Amino acid sequence: YGGGAKTTFMNTTGITLGPDDEVLVTGYYGGTPTVGATTLPTPSGSFDGYIVRLNAGGAISWATAITTTEEVRTLDVGVDPSGNVHVSGHFSGRATFGSTVLASSKDPKKLKSTDAFLTKLNSKGAFLWARQAGGDHNDAGVALTVDAAGDVYLGGDFMQAATFSGKTLTARGAAGTMERDIFVARYSSSGDLRWVTQVGRAGADTLKDLARDKAGNVIFLANAELGGGEVKEGSAQVGMIDPSGSLRWMSWTGRAGGPWVPGSASAMTLSLDNCTGHIYAMGGLRNTVYFWPQDVTGISRTYNSGHWIWKLDQAWPCRLRPPCHTATIKGDRCLTTVLKEGSACTDGAQSGVCVSGRCCTGCLGDGPWPLCLAGDGVSQCGQGGDRCSKCGGGCAEYCSAGKCKV
């Protein structure tokens, strides 16, 4: 589908199957494409978003657009059991969702900034509601999933600070920096915010994918930028948030020999096996990457560059009982909880405090950006000024003799 002049293009970013085997496709476009019998409006700015429904036989049922004065990128699409369509992405300027018009936040330096959005359409393609979230910088709604009751789980990332229906989150990191954290928000079928959960450390955390298991837990896959100054290495992380919005566990890639040893992993996509509960994540790597906690014996995967597929068992916290997690077995279920930020913890012979599910035990590095290390001596918990300001979540902690002290 799609067509028009040579200047017309259509990029597809999301596809899903509906309850009647219909296919929903979303993306963004430029020019004036024709989709079936519908000609989409020419964007006023860079490009606009589109949603297309095809029936089980492949015929186009309808096509519609999200227009803006600047830019819209739709990134994911989902369908509830009634056939209602949900779309997420980000926009700048004034975006129109049927009869609803939303205006993005403005960067203090007058630069273009984007807000995340979530919108719902009925099975005929009419917009029912639209919600936005964000702040003065670039924020995005990257992925979504819908449950049987029609509640929508939106995942994305934000820079510095973002507001979700009156609730404001602040990224963890030094004030005024371009730090990013990820978020997962749950909305009711009518668009009311039920909760929003933030996950991240100092550095740039960006969400890549989202899914729900049969128990209603949200599994997320994200990238985390590690290191400060000239060192910017990557880590992939997988985590679980329960139906009430509580972070239950986190697992991530790391590096041997400390944070300055080259090695990088990037996350790409996620899938669940709801029969076994296993989680499958995929991404890319270079040099040596460890997969925690599966590589507890220190086995590495060493390549110049390549891809990885990571299989996780949701019951691993009950077997390994990692620091900053409580884990109990109830029947055939592993019930886990991540301890509160700043809770006391021990990792081996070292004591520390909990930060985003890791036991932060000390700092490494000189100068104004010491790195706060977890007890494994590899994973970084945070960074900030000449203090480990995120090592325990307080402003009185500082880096002294390789330890975070008060």
PDB file of C-alpha atoms in Angstrom, residues 61-260:
ATOM      1  CA  SER A  61     -10.223  -1.229   5.665  1.00  0.00           C
ATOM      2  CA  TRP A  62      -9.160   2.292   6.557  1.00  0.00           C
ATOM      3  CA  ALA A  63      -6.199   4.624   6.898  1.00  0.00           C
ATOM      4  CA  THR A  64      -5.799   7.745   9.004  1.00  0.00           C
ATOM      5  CA  ALA A  65      -3.113  10.240   9.995  1.00  0.00           C
ATOM      6  CA  ILE A  66      -1.791  12.042  13.061  1.00  0.00           C
ATOM      7  CA  THR A  67      -0.824  15.482  11.804  1.00  0.00           C
ATOM      8  CA  THR A  68       1.392  18.148  13.359  1.00  0.00           C
ATOM      9  CA  THR A  69       2.929  21.532  12.695  1.00  0.00           C
ATOM     10  CA  GLU A  70       6.429  20.067  13.099  1.00  0.00           C
ATOM     11  CA  GLU A  71       6.969  16.297  13.383  1.00  0.00           C
ATOM     12  CA  VAL A  72       5.207  13.068  14.413  1.00  0.00           C
ATOM     13  CA  ARG A  73       6.777   9.625  14.642  1.00  0.00           C
ATOM     14  CA  THR A  74       4.498   6.746  15.565  1.00  0.00           C
ATOM     15  CA  LEU A  75       6.570   3.878  16.947  1.00  0.00           C
ATOM     16  CA  ASP A  76       4.292   1.051  18.101  1.00  0.00           C
ATOM     17  CA  VAL A  77       0.735  -0.237  17.771  1.00  0.00           C
ATOM     18  CA  GLY A  78      -1.436  -2.614  19.810  1.00  0.00           C
ATOM     19  CA  VAL A  79      -5.011  -3.913  19.683  1.00  0.00           C
ATOM     20  CA  ASP A  80      -7.327  -4.829  22.565  1.00  0.00           C
ATOM     21  CA  PRO A  81      -9.829  -7.734  22.500  1.00  0.00           C
ATOM     22  CA  SER A  82     -12.587  -5.385  21.249  1.00  0.00           C
ATOM     23  CA  GLY A  83     -10.532  -4.313  18.246  1.00  0.00           C
ATOM     24  CA  ASN A  84      -9.668  -0.859  19.566  1.00  0.00           C
ATOM     25  CA  VAL A  85      -6.280   0.358  18.338  1.00  0.00           C
ATOM     26  CA  HIS A  86      -3.572   1.953  20.505  1.00  0.00           C
ATOM     27  CA  VAL A  87      -0.598   3.843  19.080  1.00  0.00           C
ATOM     28  CA  SER A  88       2.454   5.401  20.754  1.00  0.00           C
ATOM     29  CA  GLY A  89       5.314   7.605  19.622  1.00  0.00           C
ATOM     30  CA  HIS A  90       6.553  11.150  19.973  1.00  0.00           C
ATOM     31  CA  PHE A  91       5.723  14.533  18.459  1.00  0.00           C
ATOM     32  CA  SER A  92       6.817  18.156  18.398  1.00  0.00           C
ATOM     33  CA  GLY A  93       4.707  21.221  17.717  1.00  0.00           C
ATOM     34  CA  ARG A  94       0.903  20.970  17.744  1.00  0.00           C
ATOM     35  CA  ALA A  95      -0.357  17.478  16.958  1.00  0.00           C
ATOM     36  CA  THR A  96      -3.941  16.644  15.979  1.00  0.00           C
ATOM     37  CA  PHE A  97      -5.554  13.351  17.022  1.00  0.00           C
ATOM     38  CA  GLY A  98      -9.050  13.584  15.539  1.00  0.00           C
ATOM     39  CA  SER A  99     -10.669  16.411  17.522  1.00  0.00           C
ATOM     40  CA  THR A 100      -7.908  16.502  20.166  1.00  0.00           C
ATOM     41  CA  VAL A 101      -4.966  18.877  19.744  1.00  0.00           C
ATOM     42  CA  LEU A 102      -1.861  18.516  21.935  1.00  0.00           C
ATOM     43  CA  ALA A 103       1.087  20.927  22.095  1.00  0.00           C
ATOM     44  CA  SER A 104       4.572  19.677  22.923  1.00  0.00           C
ATOM     45  CA  SER A 105       6.669  21.276  25.652  1.00  0.00           C
ATOM     46  CA  LYS A 106       9.258  23.825  24.580  1.00  0.00           C
ATOM     47  CA  ASP A 107      12.989  23.601  25.147  1.00  0.00           C
ATOM     48  CA  PRO A 108      14.263  26.549  27.271  1.00  0.00           C
ATOM     49  CA  LYS A 109      16.790  27.313  24.501  1.00  0.00           C
ATOM     50  CA  LYS A 110      13.964  27.416  21.927  1.00  0.00           C
ATOM     51  CA  LEU A 111      15.167  24.190  20.328  1.00  0.00           C
ATOM     52  CA  LYS A 112      12.679  21.674  18.984  1.00  0.00           C
ATOM     53  CA  SER A 113      11.742  19.112  21.657  1.00  0.00           C
ATOM     54  CA  THR A 114       9.441  16.096  21.554  1.00  0.00           C
ATOM     55  CA  ASP A 115       6.809  14.730  23.938  1.00  0.00           C
ATOM     56  CA  ALA A 116       5.663  11.122  24.207  1.00  0.00           C
ATOM     57  CA  PHE A 117       2.092  10.335  23.219  1.00  0.00           C
ATOM     58  CA  LEU A 118      -0.424   7.521  23.537  1.00  0.00           C
ATOM     59  CA  THR A 119      -3.673   7.523  21.565  1.00  0.00           C
ATOM     60  CA  LYS A 120      -6.661   5.183  21.199  1.00  0.00           C
ATOM     61  CA  LEU A 121      -8.847   4.654  18.132  1.00  0.00           C
ATOM     62  CA  ASN A 122     -11.921   2.482  17.748  1.00  0.00           C
ATOM     63  CA  SER A 123     -12.067  -0.406  15.280  1.00  0.00           C
ATOM     64  CA  LYS A 124     -13.377   1.968  12.580  1.00  0.00           C
ATOM     65  CA  GLY A 125     -10.363   4.298  12.867  1.00  0.00           C
ATOM     66  CA  ALA A 126     -11.992   7.127  14.845  1.00  0.00           C
ATOM     67  CA  PHE A 127      -9.829   8.722  17.554  1.00  0.00           C
ATOM     68  CA  LEU A 128     -11.234   8.244  21.068  1.00  0.00           C
ATOM     69  CA  TRP A 129      -8.593   9.976  23.192  1.00  0.00           C
ATOM     70  CA  ALA A 130      -4.946  11.049  23.264  1.00  0.00           C
ATOM     71  CA  ARG A 131      -2.508  11.591  26.126  1.00  0.00           C
ATOM     72  CA  GLN A 132       0.938  13.158  26.218  1.00  0.00           C
ATOM     73  CA  ALA A 133       3.883  12.973  28.629  1.00  0.00           C
ATOM     74  CA  GLY A 134       7.143  14.836  28.712  1.00  0.00           C
ATOM     75  CA  GLY A 135       9.054  17.957  29.623  1.00  0.00           C
ATOM     76  CA  ASP A 136      11.340  20.543  28.061  1.00  0.00           C
ATOM     77  CA  HIS A 137      13.528  18.038  26.213  1.00  0.00           C
ATOM     78  CA  ASN A 138      13.157  14.961  23.993  1.00  0.00           C
ATOM     79  CA  ASP A 139      10.820  12.269  25.331  1.00  0.00           C
ATOM     80  CA  ALA A 140       9.292   9.282  23.524  1.00  0.00           C
ATOM     81  CA  GLY A 141       6.661   6.570  23.871  1.00  0.00           C
ATOM     82  CA  VAL A 142       8.622   3.689  22.352  1.00  0.00           C
ATOM     83  CA  ALA A 143       6.564   0.537  22.935  1.00  0.00           C
ATOM     84  CA  LEU A 144       3.189  -0.532  24.307  1.00  0.00           C
ATOM     85  CA  THR A 145       1.152  -3.587  25.221  1.00  0.00           C
ATOM     86  CA  VAL A 146      -2.572  -3.990  25.995  1.00  0.00           C
ATOM     87  CA  ASP A 147      -4.248  -6.354  28.474  1.00  0.00           C
ATOM     88  CA  ALA A 148      -7.568  -8.199  28.265  1.00  0.00           C
ATOM     89  CA  ALA A 149      -9.400  -5.399  30.116  1.00  0.00           C
ATOM     90  CA  GLY A 150      -8.163  -2.763  27.679  1.00  0.00           C
ATOM     91  CA  ASP A 151      -5.576  -1.198  30.006  1.00  0.00           C
ATOM     92  CA  VAL A 152      -2.526   0.040  28.105  1.00  0.00           C
ATOM     93  CA  TYR A 153       1.091  -0.219  29.287  1.00  0.00           C
ATOM     94  CA  LEU A 154       3.302   2.416  27.681  1.00  0.00           C
ATOM     95  CA  GLY A 155       7.084   2.246  27.833  1.00  0.00           C
ATOM     96  CA  GLY A 156       9.572   4.884  26.762  1.00  0.00           C
ATOM     97  CA  ASP A 157      12.289   7.206  27.960  1.00  0.00           C
ATOM     98  CA  PHE A 158      12.634  10.845  28.964  1.00  0.00           C
ATOM     99  CA  MET A 159      15.372  13.433  29.368  1.00  0.00           C
ATOM    100  CA  GLN A 160      15.892  15.340  32.656  1.00  0.00           C
ATOM    101  CA  ALA A 161      12.212  15.515  33.725  1.00  0.00           C
ATOM    102  CA  ALA A 162       8.797  14.484  32.411  1.00  0.00           C
ATOM    103  CA  THR A 163       5.215  14.921  33.627  1.00  0.00           C
ATOM    104  CA  PHE A 164       2.568  12.183  33.308  1.00  0.00           C
ATOM    105  CA  SER A 165      -0.962  13.447  34.046  1.00  0.00           C
ATOM    106  CA  GLY A 166       0.323  15.660  36.868  1.00  0.00           C
ATOM    107  CA  LYS A 167       3.006  13.282  38.170  1.00  0.00           C
ATOM    108  CA  THR A 168       6.565  14.481  37.459  1.00  0.00           C
ATOM    109  CA  LEU A 169       9.599  12.207  37.247  1.00  0.00           C
ATOM    110  CA  THR A 170      13.198  13.461  37.375  1.00  0.00           C
ATOM    111  CA  ALA A 171      16.020  11.562  35.690  1.00  0.00           C
ATOM    112  CA  ARG A 172      18.738  10.273  37.991  1.00  0.00           C
ATOM    113  CA  GLY A 173      21.989  12.065  37.301  1.00  0.00           C
ATOM    114  CA  ALA A 174      23.669  15.421  37.618  1.00  0.00           C
ATOM    115  CA  ALA A 175      21.309  18.369  37.191  1.00  0.00           C
ATOM    116  CA  GLY A 176      21.517  20.095  33.823  1.00  0.00           C
ATOM    117  CA  THR A 177      22.986  17.088  31.999  1.00  0.00           C
ATOM    118  CA  MET A 178      21.344  15.147  29.182  1.00  0.00           C
ATOM    119  CA  GLU A 179      20.583  12.155  31.393  1.00  0.00           C
ATOM    120  CA  ARG A 180      17.781   9.816  30.312  1.00  0.00           C
ATOM    121  CA  ASP A 181      15.705   7.341  32.330  1.00  0.00           C
ATOM    122  CA  ILE A 182      13.124   4.856  31.135  1.00  0.00           C
ATOM    123  CA  PHE A 183       9.490   4.776  32.239  1.00  0.00           C
ATOM    124  CA  VAL A 184       6.595   2.330  32.168  1.00  0.00           C
ATOM    125  CA  ALA A 185       3.110   3.809  32.616  1.00  0.00           C
ATOM    126  CA  ARG A 186      -0.234   2.062  32.936  1.00  0.00           C
ATOM    127  CA  TYR A 187      -3.369   3.756  31.580  1.00  0.00           C
ATOM    128  CA  SER A 188      -6.976   2.620  31.939  1.00  0.00           C
ATOM    129  CA  SER A 189      -9.108   1.913  28.864  1.00  0.00           C
ATOM    130  CA  SER A 190     -10.473   5.465  29.189  1.00  0.00           C
ATOM    131  CA  GLY A 191      -6.987   7.012  29.268  1.00  0.00           C
ATOM    132  CA  ASP A 192      -6.611   7.644  33.016  1.00  0.00           C
ATOM    133  CA  LEU A 193      -3.120   7.185  34.448  1.00  0.00           C
ATOM    134  CA  ARG A 194      -3.074   4.354  36.995  1.00  0.00           C
ATOM    135  CA  TRP A 195       0.671   4.482  37.767  1.00  0.00           C
ATOM    136  CA  VAL A 196       4.034   5.299  36.248  1.00  0.00           C
ATOM    137  CA  THR A 197       7.334   3.678  37.252  1.00  0.00           C
ATOM    138  CA  GLN A 198      10.810   5.047  36.587  1.00  0.00           C
ATOM    139  CA  VAL A 199      13.947   2.941  36.134  1.00  0.00           C
ATOM    140  CA  GLY A 200      17.445   4.255  35.512  1.00  0.00           C
ATOM    141  CA  ARG A 201      20.846   5.277  36.774  1.00  0.00           C
ATOM    142  CA  ALA A 202      23.169   8.142  35.967  1.00  0.00           C
ATOM    143  CA  GLY A 203      23.749   7.967  32.230  1.00  0.00           C
ATOM    144  CA  ALA A 204      21.483   7.512  29.234  1.00  0.00           C
ATOM    145  CA  ASP A 205      18.893   4.737  29.628  1.00  0.00           C
ATOM    146  CA  THR A 206      16.642   4.137  26.615  1.00  0.00           C
ATOM    147  CA  LEU A 207      13.775   1.668  26.275  1.00  0.00           C
ATOM    148  CA  LYS A 208      13.785  -0.746  23.337  1.00  0.00           C
ATOM    149  CA  ASP A 209      10.863  -3.148  23.838  1.00  0.00           C
ATOM    150  CA  LEU A 210       8.016  -4.107  26.151  1.00  0.00           C
ATOM    151  CA  ALA A 211       5.846  -7.203  26.727  1.00  0.00           C
ATOM    152  CA  ARG A 212       3.429  -8.665  29.302  1.00  0.00           C
ATOM    153  CA  ASP A 213       3.484 -12.184  30.704  1.00  0.00           C
ATOM    154  CA  LYS A 214       0.438 -14.290  31.573  1.00  0.00           C
ATOM    155  CA  ALA A 215       0.557 -13.104  35.209  1.00  0.00           C
ATOM    156  CA  GLY A 216       0.248  -9.478  34.099  1.00  0.00           C
ATOM    157  CA  ASN A 217       3.863  -8.494  34.772  1.00  0.00           C
ATOM    158  CA  VAL A 218       5.524  -6.076  32.352  1.00  0.00           C
ATOM    159  CA  ILE A 219       8.909  -7.177  31.004  1.00  0.00           C
ATOM    160  CA  PHE A 220      11.062  -4.419  29.550  1.00  0.00           C
ATOM    161  CA  LEU A 221      14.282  -4.370  27.537  1.00  0.00           C
ATOM    162  CA  ALA A 222      16.489  -1.283  27.598  1.00  0.00           C
ATOM    163  CA  ASN A 223      19.918   0.099  26.784  1.00  0.00           C
ATOM    164  CA  ALA A 224      22.037   1.777  29.433  1.00  0.00           C
ATOM    165  CA  GLU A 225      25.037   3.966  28.681  1.00  0.00           C
ATOM    166  CA  LEU A 226      27.896   3.316  31.088  1.00  0.00           C
ATOM    167  CA  GLY A 227      30.940   5.425  31.830  1.00  0.00           C
ATOM    168  CA  GLY A 228      31.698   9.120  32.014  1.00  0.00           C
ATOM    169  CA  GLY A 229      33.770  11.591  30.087  1.00  0.00           C
ATOM    170  CA  GLU A 230      35.228  10.007  26.959  1.00  0.00           C
ATOM    171  CA  VAL A 231      34.094   6.491  27.898  1.00  0.00           C
ATOM    172  CA  LYS A 232      30.587   5.675  26.741  1.00  0.00           C
ATOM    173  CA  GLU A 233      30.047   1.936  26.736  1.00  0.00           C
ATOM    174  CA  GLY A 234      26.699   0.212  26.564  1.00  0.00           C
ATOM    175  CA  SER A 235      24.841  -2.324  28.659  1.00  0.00           C
ATOM    176  CA  ALA A 236      21.590  -4.158  27.923  1.00  0.00           C
ATOM    177  CA  GLN A 237      19.139  -4.615  30.775  1.00  0.00           C
ATOM    178  CA  VAL A 238      15.979  -6.646  31.289  1.00  0.00           C
ATOM    179  CA  GLY A 239      13.562  -6.018  34.124  1.00  0.00           C
ATOM    180  CA  MET A 240      10.132  -6.923  35.460  1.00  0.00           C
ATOM    181  CA  ILE A 241       7.456  -4.567  36.800  1.00  0.00           C
ATOM    182  CA  ASP A 242       4.437  -6.157  38.445  1.00  0.00           C
ATOM    183  CA  PRO A 243       0.789  -5.170  37.685  1.00  0.00           C
ATOM    184  CA  SER A 244       0.816  -2.630  40.548  1.00  0.00           C
ATOM    185  CA  GLY A 245       3.866  -0.798  39.168  1.00  0.00           C
ATOM    186  CA  SER A 246       6.573  -2.158  41.500  1.00  0.00           C
ATOM    187  CA  LEU A 247       9.981  -3.080  40.093  1.00  0.00           C
ATOM    188  CA  ARG A 248      10.522  -6.784  40.873  1.00  0.00           C
ATOM    189  CA  TRP A 249      13.927  -7.598  39.427  1.00  0.00           C
ATOM    190  CA  MET A 250      16.602  -6.485  36.989  1.00  0.00           C
ATOM    191  CA  SER A 251      19.232  -8.360  35.014  1.00  0.00           C
ATOM    192  CA  TRP A 252      21.909  -6.796  32.838  1.00  0.00           C
ATOM    193  CA  THR A 253      25.072  -7.271  30.842  1.00  0.00           C
ATOM    194  CA  GLY A 254      28.453  -6.271  32.247  1.00  0.00           C
ATOM    195  CA  ARG A 255      32.153  -6.347  31.621  1.00  0.00           C
ATOM    196  CA  ALA A 256      35.063  -8.086  33.289  1.00  0.00           C
ATOM    197  CA  GLY A 257      37.981  -6.199  34.791  1.00  0.00           C
ATOM    198  CA  GLY A 258      36.206  -2.960  35.619  1.00  0.00           C
ATOM    199  CA  PRO A 259      34.286  -0.303  33.729  1.00  0.00           C
ATOM    200  CA  TRP A 260      37.248   0.861  31.636  1.00  0.00           C
TER     201      TRP A 260
END
